[in-house]
């Protein structure tokens, strides 16, 4: 869960926080694409290192490190499974190539985490929903999206309370075989589901009482406006994309860092 | 703006035979402050839903008669249109906050109405200012406390400029000081903006001084309607079992005893009129009314049952919920834990059965270190009943619900049967044995949840907010039930905001604030400790407020009970007439 924890938006004030969410989303998508596009260690290192100044720009060092930390376990698994599978399928040797390839896959994973962190850590869901609205996504979807985010902590609290209540009645979740353990979740899931149904009814009532659906021309408290710096960022992102594409298709193959047989 | 006219209103929910409202006629004028009351299930919530058209538009069902709000017949106008006239606020603030930030949530209604951005900002400015949450404007809604959330819900409907605000038990989850603040906001809106306020409330003692009219519902009908004084002295009201404010009760009984005073609504009024019947001020002879029985008995103090030593607890979010708590609870004690929302009360009691493990310090229950035991093992000794029964009910019928824990503990079938029947009897719910717990009313569900814990007869019983959402009659039954448990030698711990409930059953009180125990002592000593009460956002009961004012006439300060108060005043004024 800590991996997702690292992706949670925390309010802050930085040029990255104030960047237009559409431009920022494009940036994340470009970083995402680049991480997928390259397979070699050197360009992936470049992509990864290039993100670090952006992290600094957004003043999200702590949150970013937290999400990296959350991703460490998976990163180690990615590295180990690649290394081992190559080891077993390629004649029980470990060459520099194999280590380098496993490393680049791991780095790609960390790069992906970073690119998403850059977006989600600095974009409030409200702004995100505004961007969706500008993209002409129907308001109902938008509302569902915001409501989902709004009620995640509420539901988590409720699930915890229900679990506590049933454990206080002697329910032992970690005892018994696989099937009986699954059965033990019924006393937790049922109240959770029933409460959610009840809650959705109450929510609907409250929405009606706040004039939901009164007019098709719904207004929004917030407004999206591209500033000059957003245009600058847009140009930089597009240029970076072009350079990277050029490198990918015309500068290959990239030199290797680690070579030779390390272990046989 | 703000007028309501109800003529011949009868309403039946779909798939139900009995009408929820039956032949209601009411005229409500702009600027009134009305309290709706009546026992649970009397139709007052349904009535509120009629005012903004949720009934019949949202609920369907059969509606007869007409409800007219500001000249609009609710049957012919959709709820989103009526929302501009009637702001309806529900009990649970969490289920009516849609947005992630405060200002965005206030904007929700205005956005729906298509209000232009510039005007919207002005309305939000105005609304946050009215309810005093301007500094919280840009906060995330999940960071707010219960009281702040409730104030946000007021601001959110206020921004749409309704002439009428209707609130359904807004203070159910709030500490007394938070509740008072909500009432004050409503009072100001009523006085300064001329907004009609309609309030459903069980906390009569707090709410009565703000309203100028009370409407009593029972079984879907209006059974009484008038000024607070008229309503609370009328016999009909007493018969239905609506809670009478303690000061009204005191005034009424003093009059019966021959004292010629006006019926007071709160402690200030009571003091004014009682003072006219008294001699010159004189210094108090004793501070205490009667010797504290608890201090004399003290026999339990030799066998500590629950011992907390320096416990601290921090949630994964980084919130330090407990900061070094030491506590001893003896076998057979009756303890109330009080304090503001977020003081760490529930966190602390969750340590008693090992649900939470302290980050440092130790918890010993009945000689066993809780850290070395499973929750299930501790739960057999310590029964914990949660605030909301819906967080635990899941079974097909009540019988199965109650036997759930017994099965977990591995009792034999015939023992389970016996225990279930015993618990059903104890709480007077045998007739629901085969009913689904979900079809029962709120108060009944609460009793099923209680029975499902009592069934295994734990030594210690912990109740988290047992009085929330309970009407007067249900609270009275609970009070007697707890006393009954006490006579059986059970240790009972309640976590509560309900000062009147505490004052009348007089447990040992533990006051908490910001993760620490601030004061610990007998009900009498704590309820007269103004400084610590304030730190913990607890207000003393009205009777105690009255006697702290009367103390300069030589009365003792520590009177918690109406009967005791009446007795003291009557003895002093016997044979006198006011000057």
PDB file of C-alpha atoms in Angstrom, chain B residues 152-380:
ATOM      1  CA  UNK B 152     -19.198  23.588   6.675  1.00  0.00           C
ATOM      2  CA  UNK B 153     -22.527  21.916   5.888  1.00  0.00           C
ATOM      3  CA  UNK B 154     -24.291  25.021   7.192  1.00  0.00           C
ATOM      4  CA  UNK B 155     -22.098  27.312   5.083  1.00  0.00           C
ATOM      5  CA  UNK B 156     -22.767  25.135   2.047  1.00  0.00           C
ATOM      6  CA  UNK B 157     -26.523  25.555   2.183  1.00  0.00           C
ATOM      7  CA  UNK B 158     -26.237  29.140   3.374  1.00  0.00           C
ATOM      8  CA  UNK B 159     -24.362  30.136   0.210  1.00  0.00           C
ATOM      9  CA  UNK B 160     -27.527  29.384  -1.764  1.00  0.00           C
ATOM     10  CA  UNK B 161     -29.418  31.951   0.364  1.00  0.00           C
ATOM     11  CA  UNK B 162     -32.331  29.820   1.489  1.00  0.00           C
ATOM     12  CA  UNK B 163     -35.026  31.507   3.574  1.00  0.00           C
ATOM     13  CA  UNK B 164     -35.361  28.341   5.623  1.00  0.00           C
ATOM     14  CA  UNK B 165     -32.704  26.102   7.136  1.00  0.00           C
ATOM     15  CA  UNK B 166     -33.722  22.657   8.336  1.00  0.00           C
ATOM     16  CA  UNK B 167     -31.297  20.576  10.385  1.00  0.00           C
ATOM     17  CA  UNK B 168     -31.817  16.974  11.391  1.00  0.00           C
ATOM     18  CA  UNK B 169     -29.954  16.351  14.671  1.00  0.00           C
ATOM     19  CA  UNK B 170     -26.844  18.306  13.720  1.00  0.00           C
ATOM     20  CA  UNK B 171     -25.113  17.848  17.047  1.00  0.00           C
ATOM     21  CA  UNK B 172     -25.433  14.081  17.487  1.00  0.00           C
ATOM     22  CA  UNK B 173     -21.702  13.482  17.107  1.00  0.00           C
ATOM     23  CA  UNK B 174     -20.413  16.671  18.707  1.00  0.00           C
ATOM     24  CA  UNK B 175     -18.996  17.485  22.113  1.00  0.00           C
ATOM     25  CA  UNK B 176     -21.127  19.875  24.206  1.00  0.00           C
ATOM     26  CA  UNK B 177     -19.081  22.935  23.337  1.00  0.00           C
ATOM     27  CA  UNK B 178     -19.180  22.093  19.623  1.00  0.00           C
ATOM     28  CA  UNK B 179     -22.935  21.599  19.873  1.00  0.00           C
ATOM     29  CA  UNK B 180     -23.393  24.944  21.586  1.00  0.00           C
ATOM     30  CA  UNK B 181     -21.424  26.616  18.801  1.00  0.00           C
ATOM     31  CA  UNK B 182     -23.735  25.159  16.141  1.00  0.00           C
ATOM     32  CA  UNK B 183     -26.785  26.413  18.046  1.00  0.00           C
ATOM     33  CA  UNK B 184     -25.222  29.858  18.356  1.00  0.00           C
ATOM     34  CA  UNK B 185     -24.600  30.042  14.617  1.00  0.00           C
ATOM     35  CA  UNK B 186     -28.200  29.083  13.918  1.00  0.00           C
ATOM     36  CA  UNK B 187     -29.382  31.613  16.472  1.00  0.00           C
ATOM     37  CA  UNK B 188     -27.396  34.405  14.832  1.00  0.00           C
ATOM     38  CA  UNK B 189     -28.598  33.482  11.355  1.00  0.00           C
ATOM     39  CA  UNK B 190     -32.128  33.504  12.664  1.00  0.00           C
ATOM     40  CA  UNK B 191     -31.784  36.890  14.362  1.00  0.00           C
ATOM     41  CA  UNK B 192     -29.595  38.742  11.869  1.00  0.00           C
ATOM     42  CA  UNK B 193     -30.633  37.267   8.542  1.00  0.00           C
ATOM     43  CA  UNK B 194     -34.216  36.487   9.528  1.00  0.00           C
ATOM     44  CA  UNK B 195     -33.781  32.891   8.372  1.00  0.00           C
ATOM     45  CA  UNK B 196     -36.459  30.465   9.527  1.00  0.00           C
ATOM     46  CA  UNK B 197     -34.750  27.648  11.428  1.00  0.00           C
ATOM     47  CA  UNK B 198     -36.292  24.223  11.908  1.00  0.00           C
ATOM     48  CA  UNK B 199     -34.263  21.943  14.117  1.00  0.00           C
ATOM     49  CA  UNK B 200     -34.673  18.316  15.131  1.00  0.00           C
ATOM     50  CA  UNK B 201     -32.881  17.781  18.397  1.00  0.00           C
ATOM     51  CA  UNK B 202     -32.791  15.368  21.312  1.00  0.00           C
ATOM     52  CA  UNK B 203     -30.522  17.557  23.410  1.00  0.00           C
ATOM     53  CA  UNK B 204     -33.344  19.589  24.881  1.00  0.00           C
ATOM     54  CA  UNK B 205     -31.369  21.121  27.699  1.00  0.00           C
ATOM     55  CA  UNK B 206     -29.035  22.820  25.263  1.00  0.00           C
ATOM     56  CA  UNK B 207     -31.435  23.636  22.469  1.00  0.00           C
ATOM     57  CA  UNK B 208     -34.487  24.905  24.297  1.00  0.00           C
ATOM     58  CA  UNK B 209     -33.240  28.404  25.011  1.00  0.00           C
ATOM     59  CA  UNK B 210     -32.761  29.161  21.330  1.00  0.00           C
ATOM     60  CA  UNK B 211     -36.180  28.301  20.009  1.00  0.00           C
ATOM     61  CA  UNK B 212     -39.445  30.207  20.228  1.00  0.00           C
ATOM     62  CA  UNK B 213     -41.731  27.376  19.188  1.00  0.00           C
ATOM     63  CA  UNK B 214     -41.797  23.633  19.695  1.00  0.00           C
ATOM     64  CA  UNK B 215     -43.744  21.152  17.618  1.00  0.00           C
ATOM     65  CA  UNK B 216     -44.173  17.683  19.085  1.00  0.00           C
ATOM     66  CA  UNK B 217     -44.687  14.733  16.755  1.00  0.00           C
ATOM     67  CA  UNK B 218     -45.943  11.318  17.702  1.00  0.00           C
ATOM     68  CA  UNK B 219     -46.915   8.442  15.408  1.00  0.00           C
ATOM     69  CA  UNK B 220     -46.997  10.691  12.352  1.00  0.00           C
ATOM     70  CA  UNK B 221     -49.201  13.358  13.895  1.00  0.00           C
ATOM     71  CA  UNK B 222     -48.598  16.747  15.425  1.00  0.00           C
ATOM     72  CA  UNK B 223     -49.683  16.272  19.019  1.00  0.00           C
ATOM     73  CA  UNK B 224     -48.630  19.592  20.440  1.00  0.00           C
ATOM     74  CA  UNK B 225     -47.465  22.938  19.160  1.00  0.00           C
ATOM     75  CA  UNK B 226     -46.623  26.073  21.124  1.00  0.00           C
ATOM     76  CA  UNK B 227     -44.048  28.022  23.090  1.00  0.00           C
ATOM     77  CA  UNK B 228     -41.376  26.049  24.961  1.00  0.00           C
ATOM     78  CA  UNK B 229     -42.910  26.855  28.344  1.00  0.00           C
ATOM     79  CA  UNK B 230     -46.372  25.786  27.277  1.00  0.00           C
ATOM     80  CA  UNK B 231     -45.135  22.585  25.633  1.00  0.00           C
ATOM     81  CA  UNK B 232     -42.945  21.386  28.442  1.00  0.00           C
ATOM     82  CA  UNK B 233     -45.489  21.965  31.142  1.00  0.00           C
ATOM     83  CA  UNK B 234     -48.265  20.267  29.165  1.00  0.00           C
ATOM     84  CA  UNK B 235     -49.239  16.767  30.236  1.00  0.00           C
ATOM     85  CA  UNK B 236     -49.367  15.457  26.652  1.00  0.00           C
ATOM     86  CA  UNK B 237     -45.643  16.053  26.278  1.00  0.00           C
ATOM     87  CA  UNK B 238     -44.771  14.114  29.400  1.00  0.00           C
ATOM     88  CA  UNK B 239     -46.989  11.218  28.366  1.00  0.00           C
ATOM     89  CA  UNK B 240     -45.283  10.744  25.002  1.00  0.00           C
ATOM     90  CA  UNK B 241     -41.951  10.557  26.740  1.00  0.00           C
ATOM     91  CA  UNK B 242     -40.241  13.581  25.227  1.00  0.00           C
ATOM     92  CA  UNK B 243     -37.292  14.693  27.328  1.00  0.00           C
ATOM     93  CA  UNK B 244     -38.244  17.680  29.465  1.00  0.00           C
ATOM     94  CA  UNK B 245     -35.372  20.148  29.956  1.00  0.00           C
ATOM     95  CA  UNK B 246     -34.050  19.746  33.510  1.00  0.00           C
ATOM     96  CA  UNK B 247     -34.582  23.406  34.367  1.00  0.00           C
ATOM     97  CA  UNK B 248     -38.232  23.286  33.304  1.00  0.00           C
ATOM     98  CA  UNK B 249     -38.678  20.167  35.392  1.00  0.00           C
ATOM     99  CA  UNK B 250     -37.027  21.845  38.351  1.00  0.00           C
ATOM    100  CA  UNK B 251     -39.177  24.956  38.032  1.00  0.00           C
ATOM    101  CA  UNK B 252     -42.350  22.963  37.662  1.00  0.00           C
ATOM    102  CA  UNK B 253     -41.692  20.824  40.710  1.00  0.00           C
ATOM    103  CA  UNK B 254     -40.654  23.826  42.793  1.00  0.00           C
ATOM    104  CA  UNK B 255     -43.978  25.418  41.919  1.00  0.00           C
ATOM    105  CA  UNK B 256     -45.762  22.283  42.998  1.00  0.00           C
ATOM    106  CA  UNK B 257     -43.900  22.612  46.277  1.00  0.00           C
ATOM    107  CA  UNK B 258     -45.364  26.068  46.675  1.00  0.00           C
ATOM    108  CA  UNK B 259     -42.573  28.287  45.387  1.00  0.00           C
ATOM    109  CA  UNK B 260     -44.041  31.054  43.255  1.00  0.00           C
ATOM    110  CA  UNK B 261     -41.608  31.290  40.353  1.00  0.00           C
ATOM    111  CA  UNK B 262     -41.821  31.441  36.553  1.00  0.00           C
ATOM    112  CA  UNK B 263     -40.946  28.276  34.684  1.00  0.00           C
ATOM    113  CA  UNK B 264     -37.301  28.740  33.647  1.00  0.00           C
ATOM    114  CA  UNK B 265     -35.804  27.363  30.416  1.00  0.00           C
ATOM    115  CA  UNK B 266     -32.148  27.494  31.392  1.00  0.00           C
ATOM    116  CA  UNK B 267     -29.967  27.941  34.451  1.00  0.00           C
ATOM    117  CA  UNK B 268     -29.773  31.736  34.091  1.00  0.00           C
ATOM    118  CA  UNK B 269     -33.522  32.144  34.139  1.00  0.00           C
ATOM    119  CA  UNK B 270     -33.802  29.651  36.975  1.00  0.00           C
ATOM    120  CA  UNK B 271     -31.281  31.608  38.991  1.00  0.00           C
ATOM    121  CA  UNK B 272     -33.066  34.921  38.401  1.00  0.00           C
ATOM    122  CA  UNK B 273     -36.394  33.648  39.620  1.00  0.00           C
ATOM    123  CA  UNK B 274     -35.120  31.532  42.497  1.00  0.00           C
ATOM    124  CA  UNK B 275     -32.923  34.349  43.771  1.00  0.00           C
ATOM    125  CA  UNK B 276     -36.001  36.519  44.307  1.00  0.00           C
ATOM    126  CA  UNK B 277     -37.243  33.972  46.832  1.00  0.00           C
ATOM    127  CA  UNK B 278     -34.019  33.905  48.821  1.00  0.00           C
ATOM    128  CA  UNK B 279     -32.504  36.051  51.585  1.00  0.00           C
ATOM    129  CA  UNK B 280     -29.400  38.116  51.208  1.00  0.00           C
ATOM    130  CA  UNK B 281     -26.322  36.362  49.897  1.00  0.00           C
ATOM    131  CA  UNK B 282     -24.423  34.456  52.549  1.00  0.00           C
ATOM    132  CA  UNK B 283     -21.148  32.575  52.454  1.00  0.00           C
ATOM    133  CA  UNK B 284     -21.369  28.873  51.733  1.00  0.00           C
ATOM    134  CA  UNK B 285     -21.269  26.661  54.776  1.00  0.00           C
ATOM    135  CA  UNK B 286     -20.008  23.636  52.951  1.00  0.00           C
ATOM    136  CA  UNK B 287     -18.953  23.137  49.401  1.00  0.00           C
ATOM    137  CA  UNK B 288     -20.346  19.636  49.184  1.00  0.00           C
ATOM    138  CA  UNK B 289     -24.029  18.816  49.321  1.00  0.00           C
ATOM    139  CA  UNK B 290     -23.748  15.313  50.723  1.00  0.00           C
ATOM    140  CA  UNK B 291     -20.781  13.212  51.598  1.00  0.00           C
ATOM    141  CA  UNK B 292     -19.502  11.402  48.588  1.00  0.00           C
ATOM    142  CA  UNK B 293     -20.598   7.813  48.911  1.00  0.00           C
ATOM    143  CA  UNK B 294     -17.879   6.651  46.549  1.00  0.00           C
ATOM    144  CA  UNK B 295     -15.221   7.983  48.877  1.00  0.00           C
ATOM    145  CA  UNK B 296     -16.758   6.261  51.855  1.00  0.00           C
ATOM    146  CA  UNK B 297     -17.214   2.890  50.195  1.00  0.00           C
ATOM    147  CA  UNK B 298     -13.963   2.642  48.301  1.00  0.00           C
ATOM    148  CA  UNK B 299     -13.907  -1.116  48.693  1.00  0.00           C
ATOM    149  CA  UNK B 300     -13.185  -1.772  45.036  1.00  0.00           C
ATOM    150  CA  UNK B 301      -9.994   0.146  44.992  1.00  0.00           C
ATOM    151  CA  UNK B 302      -8.095  -2.865  46.300  1.00  0.00           C
ATOM    152  CA  UNK B 303      -8.421  -4.926  43.167  1.00  0.00           C
ATOM    153  CA  UNK B 304      -7.344  -3.070  40.060  1.00  0.00           C
ATOM    154  CA  UNK B 305      -8.697  -4.678  36.927  1.00  0.00           C
ATOM    155  CA  UNK B 306      -7.343  -2.450  34.191  1.00  0.00           C
ATOM    156  CA  UNK B 307      -3.975  -0.754  34.526  1.00  0.00           C
ATOM    157  CA  UNK B 308      -2.480   1.551  31.932  1.00  0.00           C
ATOM    158  CA  UNK B 309       1.103   2.654  32.480  1.00  0.00           C
ATOM    159  CA  UNK B 310       2.561   5.503  30.427  1.00  0.00           C
ATOM    160  CA  UNK B 311       0.952   4.405  27.228  1.00  0.00           C
ATOM    161  CA  UNK B 312       1.501   6.342  24.041  1.00  0.00           C
ATOM    162  CA  UNK B 313      -0.042   5.661  20.675  1.00  0.00           C
ATOM    163  CA  UNK B 314       0.567   7.213  17.268  1.00  0.00           C
ATOM    164  CA  UNK B 315      -1.567   6.473  14.230  1.00  0.00           C
ATOM    165  CA  UNK B 316       0.152   5.700  10.948  1.00  0.00           C
ATOM    166  CA  UNK B 317      -0.915   9.142   9.757  1.00  0.00           C
ATOM    167  CA  UNK B 318       1.414  10.594  12.373  1.00  0.00           C
ATOM    168  CA  UNK B 319      -1.342  11.759  14.711  1.00  0.00           C
ATOM    169  CA  UNK B 320      -0.231  11.312  18.299  1.00  0.00           C
ATOM    170  CA  UNK B 321      -3.478  10.097  19.800  1.00  0.00           C
ATOM    171  CA  UNK B 322      -2.195   9.217  23.273  1.00  0.00           C
ATOM    172  CA  UNK B 323       0.704  10.956  24.954  1.00  0.00           C
ATOM    173  CA  UNK B 324       1.498   9.126  28.158  1.00  0.00           C
ATOM    174  CA  UNK B 325      -1.670   7.899  29.824  1.00  0.00           C
ATOM    175  CA  UNK B 326      -1.792   6.333  33.291  1.00  0.00           C
ATOM    176  CA  UNK B 327      -5.023   4.873  34.541  1.00  0.00           C
ATOM    177  CA  UNK B 328      -6.314   2.331  37.030  1.00  0.00           C
ATOM    178  CA  UNK B 329      -9.830   1.004  36.870  1.00  0.00           C
ATOM    179  CA  UNK B 330     -10.956  -1.280  39.667  1.00  0.00           C
ATOM    180  CA  UNK B 331     -13.291  -4.229  39.541  1.00  0.00           C
ATOM    181  CA  UNK B 332     -16.931  -3.159  39.719  1.00  0.00           C
ATOM    182  CA  UNK B 333     -16.310   0.493  38.951  1.00  0.00           C
ATOM    183  CA  UNK B 334     -18.542   2.598  36.737  1.00  0.00           C
ATOM    184  CA  UNK B 335     -16.449   5.019  34.722  1.00  0.00           C
ATOM    185  CA  UNK B 336     -17.301   7.688  32.161  1.00  0.00           C
ATOM    186  CA  UNK B 337     -14.634   8.976  29.815  1.00  0.00           C
ATOM    187  CA  UNK B 338     -15.383  12.450  28.540  1.00  0.00           C
ATOM    188  CA  UNK B 339     -13.657  15.104  26.506  1.00  0.00           C
ATOM    189  CA  UNK B 340     -13.674  16.887  23.183  1.00  0.00           C
ATOM    190  CA  UNK B 341     -13.765  15.123  19.824  1.00  0.00           C
ATOM    191  CA  UNK B 342     -10.330  13.784  19.004  1.00  0.00           C
ATOM    192  CA  UNK B 343      -9.090  13.792  22.597  1.00  0.00           C
ATOM    193  CA  UNK B 344      -8.108  10.120  22.355  1.00  0.00           C
ATOM    194  CA  UNK B 345     -11.026   8.576  24.246  1.00  0.00           C
ATOM    195  CA  UNK B 346     -11.850   5.830  21.755  1.00  0.00           C
ATOM    196  CA  UNK B 347      -8.162   5.216  21.063  1.00  0.00           C
ATOM    197  CA  UNK B 348      -7.650   4.619  24.763  1.00  0.00           C
ATOM    198  CA  UNK B 349     -10.488   2.132  25.228  1.00  0.00           C
ATOM    199  CA  UNK B 350      -9.320   0.203  22.167  1.00  0.00           C
ATOM    200  CA  UNK B 351      -6.239  -0.621  24.227  1.00  0.00           C
ATOM    201  CA  UNK B 352      -8.341  -2.358  26.871  1.00  0.00           C
ATOM    202  CA  UNK B 353      -8.927  -5.436  24.724  1.00  0.00           C
ATOM    203  CA  UNK B 354      -5.758  -5.228  22.689  1.00  0.00           C
ATOM    204  CA  UNK B 355      -7.261  -3.892  19.448  1.00  0.00           C
ATOM    205  CA  UNK B 356      -4.529  -1.304  19.562  1.00  0.00           C
ATOM    206  CA  UNK B 357      -1.087  -2.011  20.962  1.00  0.00           C
ATOM    207  CA  UNK B 358       0.606   0.885  22.706  1.00  0.00           C
ATOM    208  CA  UNK B 359       3.765   2.208  21.085  1.00  0.00           C
ATOM    209  CA  UNK B 360       5.245   2.417  24.548  1.00  0.00           C
ATOM    210  CA  UNK B 361       3.996   1.627  28.029  1.00  0.00           C
ATOM    211  CA  UNK B 362       2.001  -1.326  29.229  1.00  0.00           C
ATOM    212  CA  UNK B 363      -1.626  -2.387  29.515  1.00  0.00           C
ATOM    213  CA  UNK B 364      -2.484  -4.986  32.153  1.00  0.00           C
ATOM    214  CA  UNK B 365      -6.017  -6.365  32.397  1.00  0.00           C
ATOM    215  CA  UNK B 366      -6.919  -8.757  35.184  1.00  0.00           C
ATOM    216  CA  UNK B 367      -3.272  -9.437  35.869  1.00  0.00           C
ATOM    217  CA  UNK B 368      -2.441 -10.273  32.267  1.00  0.00           C
ATOM    218  CA  UNK B 369      -0.220  -8.234  30.007  1.00  0.00           C
ATOM    219  CA  UNK B 370      -2.418  -7.424  27.017  1.00  0.00           C
ATOM    220  CA  UNK B 371       0.612  -7.330  24.719  1.00  0.00           C
ATOM    221  CA  UNK B 372       1.066 -11.083  25.185  1.00  0.00           C
ATOM    222  CA  UNK B 373      -2.571 -11.972  24.473  1.00  0.00           C
ATOM    223  CA  UNK B 374      -4.620 -12.177  21.289  1.00  0.00           C
ATOM    224  CA  UNK B 375      -7.529  -9.782  20.847  1.00  0.00           C
ATOM    225  CA  UNK B 376      -9.903 -12.740  20.952  1.00  0.00           C
ATOM    226  CA  UNK B 377      -8.530 -13.870  24.302  1.00  0.00           C
ATOM    227  CA  UNK B 378      -8.827 -10.376  25.784  1.00  0.00           C
ATOM    228  CA  UNK B 379     -12.272  -9.856  24.294  1.00  0.00           C
ATOM    229  CA  UNK B 380     -13.647 -12.637  26.480  1.00  0.00           C
TER     230      UNK B 380
END
